[in-house]
Amino acid sequence: MSYQRPGTAQGTSGLSIASLFLAVLIPLVGFVLGLVARAQAKRAGSPTAIATVAVVVGAILSVIWSICIALIVWGGVTLFTQEAPSGEAVEIPVPDSAKSVVLEVTAEDDLDAETLAAARTLVERHATQAGMNVLAVTESDGNSLLVSFDEDTADALITQFGQSLSSPPANGFSQVFAVVPASGGQVDGSEESSPTCADLPFGSTQWNDLTVVCDDADTAQYLFDEGPRVPGSAIAEITVSGDIVAVTLSPDAAAEFEEWTGQLAAEADGGRIAIVDANGVLSAPVVQAAIAGGEFQISGGGPDFDVQETADRLRVLSAGVTFSVAGAKVG
């Protein structure tokens, strides 16, 4: 039992003050000492206010510290387990029996997921139309495509596949110089015929200062003596309705296109403008009148016409997509 003089009050214990101090610096220790100091103060009849504050402050700060530590730990785990950022080498699983090519995909504008998916479809078609056995086309590292082939695929064909995508002959809108059969033909009195489409696994080549591009069905060859007059990236909008693909050019390209088509329409036998991409000629109609406003349509000309594939190929053109070989596994 303790005694005190009448009219006097017990002072605050040193343990209470220490617990409050530690509650700020080391919350968990301050919290525990605050509980002890509060219990002793009660037994001694001393004030418990400071010890109570130490308990409350220690408890609150302990919870805050615990949350902060958990976030730091979580952040560290995430940092060391996340995928390598773009630009660093990323190991992609490939079947042991496969040969492969890694294509870096870039675009004039931001390469969104829809455009990358369209580019993936174009790449797969580019290989299959050449008779290559494609095992898979896999998106990786945001802007890359891994194309894996059967082990029996010739190394030379794989090399040519990458080169043809990296250096397409005439992406965009070009004026047709001549049209000959897929089996080849002579132009301007040449003594030799152009290479046959059967000899062009990727549908195009340079021949006698001309660019030769086969159509999708390998029924005709289109020859060009100049590069594109309007680039594919001038396509501003693509709309699909039923079996029709509507195309709208940018305002500047629309004015150029109107002048160009007007000139061709004035010719006695008309002229052709072909839309060409890495896979060949999408469309090459005879121009019958000037096309104002930069708006025109591509419609199905037969059972082999795939409206969605056509729209995807136009989307790749409109984005100004280019391919480059970043690596290969052959031999």
Coordinates of C-alpha atoms in Angstrom, one line a residue:
M1 CA 0.0 0.0 0.0
S2 CA 1.3 3.5 -0.8
Y3 CA 0.6 6.8 0.9
Q4 CA 0.5 10.4 -0.2
R5 CA 0.0 13.6 1.5
P6 CA -3.5 15.0 1.5
G7 CA -4.0 17.5 -1.2
T8 CA -1.1 16.2 -3.4
A9 CA -1.3 14.2 -6.6
Q10 CA 0.9 11.5 -8.0
G11 CA 3.2 12.6 -10.9
T12 CA 3.4 10.9 -14.3
S13 CA 5.8 8.0 -14.2
G14 CA 8.9 8.0 -16.3
L15 CA 7.8 4.7 -17.9
S16 CA 4.7 6.4 -19.3
I17 CA 6.8 9.2 -20.8
A18 CA 9.3 6.7 -22.3
S19 CA 6.5 4.6 -23.8
L20 CA 5.1 7.7 -25.6
F21 CA 8.6 8.5 -26.9
L22 CA 9.1 5.0 -28.2
A23 CA 5.6 4.8 -29.6
V24 CA 6.7 7.4 -32.2
L25 CA 10.2 5.9 -32.9
I26 CA 9.5 2.2 -32.5
P27 CA 5.7 1.9 -32.5
L28 CA 5.4 -1.7 -31.5
V29 CA 7.8 -1.3 -28.5
G30 CA 6.0 1.9 -27.5
F31 CA 2.7 0.1 -27.6
V32 CA 3.8 -2.7 -25.3
L33 CA 5.5 -0.3 -22.8
G34 CA 2.4 1.9 -22.9
L35 CA 0.3 -1.1 -21.8
V36 CA 2.7 -1.8 -19.0
A37 CA 3.0 1.9 -17.9
R38 CA -0.8 2.2 -17.9
A39 CA -1.3 -0.8 -15.7
Q40 CA 1.4 0.4 -13.2
A41 CA -0.1 3.9 -13.1
K42 CA -3.5 2.4 -12.3
R43 CA -2.1 0.4 -9.5
A44 CA -0.3 3.4 -8.1
G45 CA -3.2 5.8 -8.6
S46 CA -1.1 7.9 -10.9
P47 CA -2.4 9.6 -14.1
T48 CA -2.8 7.3 -17.0
A49 CA -3.3 9.8 -19.8
I50 CA 0.2 9.7 -21.3
A51 CA 0.4 5.9 -21.1
T52 CA -3.0 5.7 -22.9
V53 CA -1.8 8.1 -25.6
A54 CA 1.3 5.9 -26.0
V55 CA -0.9 2.8 -26.4
V56 CA -3.1 4.5 -29.1
V57 CA -0.2 6.1 -31.0
G58 CA 1.8 2.9 -30.9
A59 CA -1.1 0.8 -32.1
I60 CA -1.9 3.2 -35.0
L61 CA 1.7 3.6 -36.1
S62 CA 2.3 -0.2 -35.9
V63 CA -0.5 -0.8 -38.3
I64 CA 0.8 1.9 -40.7
W65 CA 4.3 0.5 -40.5
S66 CA 3.0 -3.0 -41.2
I67 CA 1.2 -1.8 -44.3
C68 CA 4.2 0.1 -45.5
I69 CA 6.5 -2.9 -45.0
A70 CA 4.0 -5.2 -46.8
L71 CA 3.9 -2.8 -49.8
I72 CA 7.7 -2.6 -50.0
V73 CA 8.0 -6.3 -49.9
W74 CA 5.3 -6.7 -52.6
G75 CA 6.9 -4.1 -54.7
G76 CA 10.3 -5.8 -54.5
V77 CA 8.8 -9.2 -55.5
T78 CA 7.0 -7.6 -58.4
L79 CA 10.1 -5.8 -59.6
F80 CA 12.2 -9.0 -59.7
T81 CA 9.5 -11.2 -61.2
Q82 CA 8.0 -8.9 -63.9
E83 CA 8.8 -9.5 -67.6
A84 CA 11.8 -7.8 -69.1
P85 CA 11.0 -4.3 -70.5
S86 CA 10.8 -3.7 -74.3
G87 CA 14.2 -3.5 -75.9
E88 CA 15.8 -6.3 -73.8
A89 CA 16.2 -9.9 -75.0
V90 CA 13.2 -12.1 -74.1
E91 CA 13.6 -15.8 -74.3
I92 CA 10.6 -17.3 -76.1
P93 CA 10.0 -21.1 -75.9
V94 CA 10.3 -22.7 -79.4
P95 CA 9.8 -26.3 -80.2
D96 CA 13.2 -28.1 -80.4
S97 CA 12.4 -29.3 -83.9
A98 CA 11.5 -25.9 -85.2
K99 CA 13.2 -23.2 -87.2
S100 CA 12.2 -19.7 -86.6
V101 CA 12.5 -16.0 -87.4
V102 CA 11.9 -13.1 -85.0
L103 CA 10.4 -10.1 -86.6
E104 CA 10.5 -6.6 -85.0
V105 CA 7.3 -4.8 -85.9
T106 CA 7.2 -1.0 -86.0
A107 CA 4.6 1.6 -87.2
E108 CA 4.5 5.2 -88.1
D109 CA 2.0 5.7 -85.3
D110 CA 1.5 3.8 -82.0
L111 CA 1.3 0.1 -82.7
D112 CA -1.9 -0.9 -80.9
A113 CA -3.0 -4.5 -80.2
E114 CA -5.5 -4.6 -83.1
T115 CA -2.8 -3.5 -85.6
L116 CA -0.3 -6.0 -84.2
A117 CA -2.9 -8.8 -84.5
A118 CA -3.5 -7.8 -88.1
A119 CA 0.2 -7.8 -88.8
R120 CA 0.4 -11.2 -87.3
T121 CA -2.3 -12.5 -89.7
L122 CA -0.5 -10.9 -92.6
V123 CA 2.8 -12.6 -91.6
E124 CA 1.2 -16.0 -91.3
R125 CA -0.4 -15.7 -94.7
H126 CA 2.8 -14.5 -96.2
A127 CA 4.4 -17.8 -95.2
T128 CA 1.6 -20.1 -96.0
Q129 CA 1.0 -18.7 -99.5
A130 CA 4.6 -19.7 -100.2
G131 CA 3.9 -23.2 -99.1
M132 CA 5.8 -22.9 -95.8
N133 CA 4.6 -25.1 -92.9
V134 CA 4.1 -22.6 -90.1
L135 CA 3.9 -24.1 -86.6
A136 CA 3.0 -20.8 -84.8
V137 CA 3.2 -17.1 -85.0
T138 CA 3.6 -15.8 -81.4
E139 CA 3.4 -12.2 -80.2
S140 CA 6.2 -11.4 -77.7
D141 CA 7.8 -8.4 -76.0
G142 CA 5.1 -6.0 -77.2
N143 CA 6.4 -5.4 -80.7
S144 CA 7.9 -8.7 -81.9
L145 CA 6.5 -11.7 -83.7
L146 CA 8.1 -15.1 -83.4
V147 CA 7.4 -17.2 -86.5
S148 CA 8.3 -20.9 -86.1
F149 CA 8.5 -23.4 -89.0
D150 CA 8.7 -27.1 -89.4
E151 CA 12.2 -28.5 -89.3
D152 CA 12.0 -29.6 -92.9
T153 CA 11.6 -26.0 -94.1
A154 CA 14.6 -24.9 -96.3
D155 CA 16.9 -22.4 -94.7
A156 CA 17.1 -20.4 -97.9
L157 CA 13.3 -20.1 -98.0
I158 CA 13.2 -18.8 -94.4
T159 CA 15.9 -16.3 -95.3
Q160 CA 13.9 -15.2 -98.3
F161 CA 10.8 -15.0 -96.2
G162 CA 12.4 -12.5 -93.8
Q163 CA 13.9 -10.4 -96.7
S164 CA 10.6 -10.2 -98.5
L165 CA 8.8 -8.8 -95.4
S166 CA 11.7 -6.4 -94.6
S167 CA 11.8 -5.0 -98.2
P168 CA 8.3 -5.2 -99.7
P169 CA 8.3 -4.1 -103.4
A170 CA 5.6 -1.4 -103.4
N171 CA 3.4 -0.8 -100.4
G172 CA 0.7 1.6 -101.2
F173 CA -1.2 2.9 -104.3
S174 CA 0.7 2.5 -107.5
Q175 CA -0.1 2.9 -111.2
V176 CA -0.1 -0.3 -113.1
F177 CA 2.3 -0.3 -116.0
A178 CA 1.2 -3.7 -117.5
V179 CA -0.8 -6.8 -116.7
V180 CA 0.4 -10.2 -117.9
P181 CA -0.6 -13.8 -117.2
A182 CA 0.7 -15.5 -114.0
S183 CA 2.8 -17.7 -116.3
G184 CA 4.7 -14.5 -117.3
G185 CA 4.7 -12.3 -120.3
Q186 CA 6.6 -9.8 -122.4
V187 CA 6.2 -6.1 -122.1
D188 CA 7.5 -3.2 -124.3
G189 CA 8.8 -5.6 -126.9
S190 CA 11.1 -7.4 -124.5
E191 CA 12.6 -10.6 -125.8
E192 CA 12.2 -12.4 -122.5
S193 CA 9.1 -13.0 -120.4
S194 CA 8.7 -12.0 -116.8
P195 CA 9.2 -14.7 -114.1
T196 CA 6.2 -16.9 -113.5
C197 CA 4.2 -16.6 -110.3
A198 CA 5.0 -20.2 -109.6
D199 CA 8.7 -19.2 -109.4
L200 CA 7.9 -16.4 -107.0
P201 CA 7.1 -18.0 -103.6
F202 CA 6.4 -14.6 -102.0
G203 CA 4.6 -13.2 -105.0
S204 CA 6.9 -10.4 -106.1
T205 CA 10.4 -9.5 -107.5
Q206 CA 12.3 -6.9 -109.4
W207 CA 12.7 -7.6 -113.1
N208 CA 14.2 -5.4 -115.9
D209 CA 13.8 -2.3 -113.8
L210 CA 10.1 -3.2 -113.2
T211 CA 8.4 -4.4 -110.1
V212 CA 6.4 -7.6 -110.6
V213 CA 3.7 -8.5 -108.1
C214 CA 1.3 -11.4 -108.4
D215 CA -2.4 -11.2 -107.4
D216 CA -3.7 -13.2 -104.5
A217 CA -5.0 -16.0 -106.7
D218 CA -1.8 -16.2 -108.8
T219 CA -3.9 -15.7 -111.9
A220 CA -2.2 -12.5 -113.1
Q221 CA 0.9 -10.4 -112.7
Y222 CA 0.9 -6.6 -112.3
L223 CA 4.0 -4.7 -113.4
F224 CA 5.0 -1.3 -112.0
D225 CA 7.7 1.1 -113.3
E226 CA 7.4 3.5 -110.4
G227 CA 6.9 3.3 -106.7
P228 CA 3.7 4.2 -104.9
R229 CA 2.3 7.6 -105.7
V230 CA 0.1 7.5 -102.6
P231 CA 1.5 5.6 -99.5
G232 CA -0.6 3.1 -97.7
S233 CA -0.3 5.2 -94.5
A234 CA -2.5 7.8 -96.3
I235 CA -5.5 5.6 -95.4
A236 CA -7.3 7.4 -92.7
E237 CA -10.4 5.1 -92.1
I238 CA -11.5 1.6 -92.9
T239 CA -15.1 0.4 -92.5
V240 CA -16.5 -3.1 -93.1
S241 CA -20.1 -3.5 -94.0
G242 CA -21.2 -6.9 -95.2
D243 CA -18.8 -7.9 -98.0
I244 CA -17.8 -4.3 -98.7
V245 CA -14.7 -2.6 -97.3
A246 CA -15.0 1.2 -97.4
V247 CA -11.7 3.2 -97.5
T248 CA -11.2 6.9 -96.7
L249 CA -8.0 8.7 -97.4
S250 CA -6.5 11.6 -95.5
P251 CA -7.5 15.1 -96.9
D252 CA -4.1 15.7 -98.5
A253 CA -4.0 12.3 -100.1
A254 CA -7.7 12.7 -101.2
A255 CA -6.8 15.7 -103.3
E256 CA -3.8 13.9 -104.9
F257 CA -5.9 10.8 -105.5
E258 CA -8.7 12.9 -107.2
E259 CA -6.1 14.5 -109.6
W260 CA -4.4 11.2 -110.3
T261 CA -7.7 9.2 -111.0
G262 CA -8.9 12.1 -113.2
Q263 CA -5.8 11.9 -115.3
L264 CA -6.2 8.1 -115.7
A265 CA -9.9 8.3 -116.5
A266 CA -9.1 10.7 -119.3
E267 CA -6.9 8.2 -121.1
A268 CA -8.4 6.3 -124.0
D269 CA -8.1 2.9 -122.6
G270 CA -8.3 4.0 -119.0
G271 CA -5.7 3.1 -116.4
R272 CA -5.3 1.0 -113.3
I273 CA -4.3 1.9 -109.7
A274 CA -3.3 -1.1 -107.6
I275 CA -3.3 -1.4 -103.9
V276 CA -0.2 -3.4 -103.0
D277 CA 1.1 -4.8 -99.7
A278 CA 3.7 -7.4 -98.7
N279 CA 1.3 -10.2 -99.7
G280 CA 0.5 -8.9 -103.2
V281 CA -2.1 -7.0 -105.0
L282 CA -5.3 -6.4 -103.0
S283 CA -7.2 -4.7 -105.7
A284 CA -6.5 -3.2 -109.1
P285 CA -9.6 -1.8 -110.8
V286 CA -9.7 0.1 -114.1
V287 CA -10.2 3.8 -113.3
Q288 CA -13.3 5.1 -115.1
A289 CA -13.8 8.4 -113.4
A290 CA -12.1 10.8 -111.0
I291 CA -12.6 9.7 -107.4
A292 CA -13.4 12.8 -105.3
G293 CA -13.2 13.0 -101.5
G294 CA -10.7 10.1 -101.2
E295 CA -13.5 7.6 -100.6
F296 CA -13.9 4.3 -102.4
Q297 CA -15.0 0.7 -101.8
I298 CA -13.5 -2.7 -102.3
S299 CA -16.1 -5.5 -102.7
G300 CA -15.9 -9.2 -103.0
G301 CA -15.1 -10.4 -106.5
G302 CA -15.5 -14.1 -105.9
P303 CA -15.7 -16.9 -103.3
D304 CA -12.1 -16.5 -102.3
F305 CA -12.6 -12.9 -101.2
D306 CA -12.2 -12.5 -97.4
V307 CA -13.6 -9.2 -96.3
Q308 CA -12.0 -9.3 -92.8
E309 CA -8.6 -10.3 -94.2
T310 CA -8.8 -7.4 -96.7
A311 CA -9.6 -5.0 -93.9
D312 CA -6.7 -6.3 -91.8
R313 CA -4.3 -5.9 -94.6
L314 CA -5.5 -2.3 -95.2
R315 CA -5.1 -1.6 -91.5
V316 CA -1.5 -2.7 -91.6
L317 CA -0.9 -0.4 -94.6
S318 CA -2.7 2.5 -92.9
A319 CA -0.5 2.2 -89.8
G320 CA 2.6 2.3 -91.9
V321 CA 3.8 -1.0 -90.4
T322 CA 7.3 -2.2 -91.3
F323 CA 9.1 -5.5 -90.4
S324 CA 12.7 -6.1 -89.7
V325 CA 14.4 -9.4 -88.9
A326 CA 15.7 -9.3 -85.3
G327 CA 16.9 -12.9 -85.2
A328 CA 16.6 -16.4 -86.7
K329 CA 17.1 -20.0 -85.9
V330 CA 17.9 -22.1 -88.9
G331 CA 20.2 -25.0 -89.8

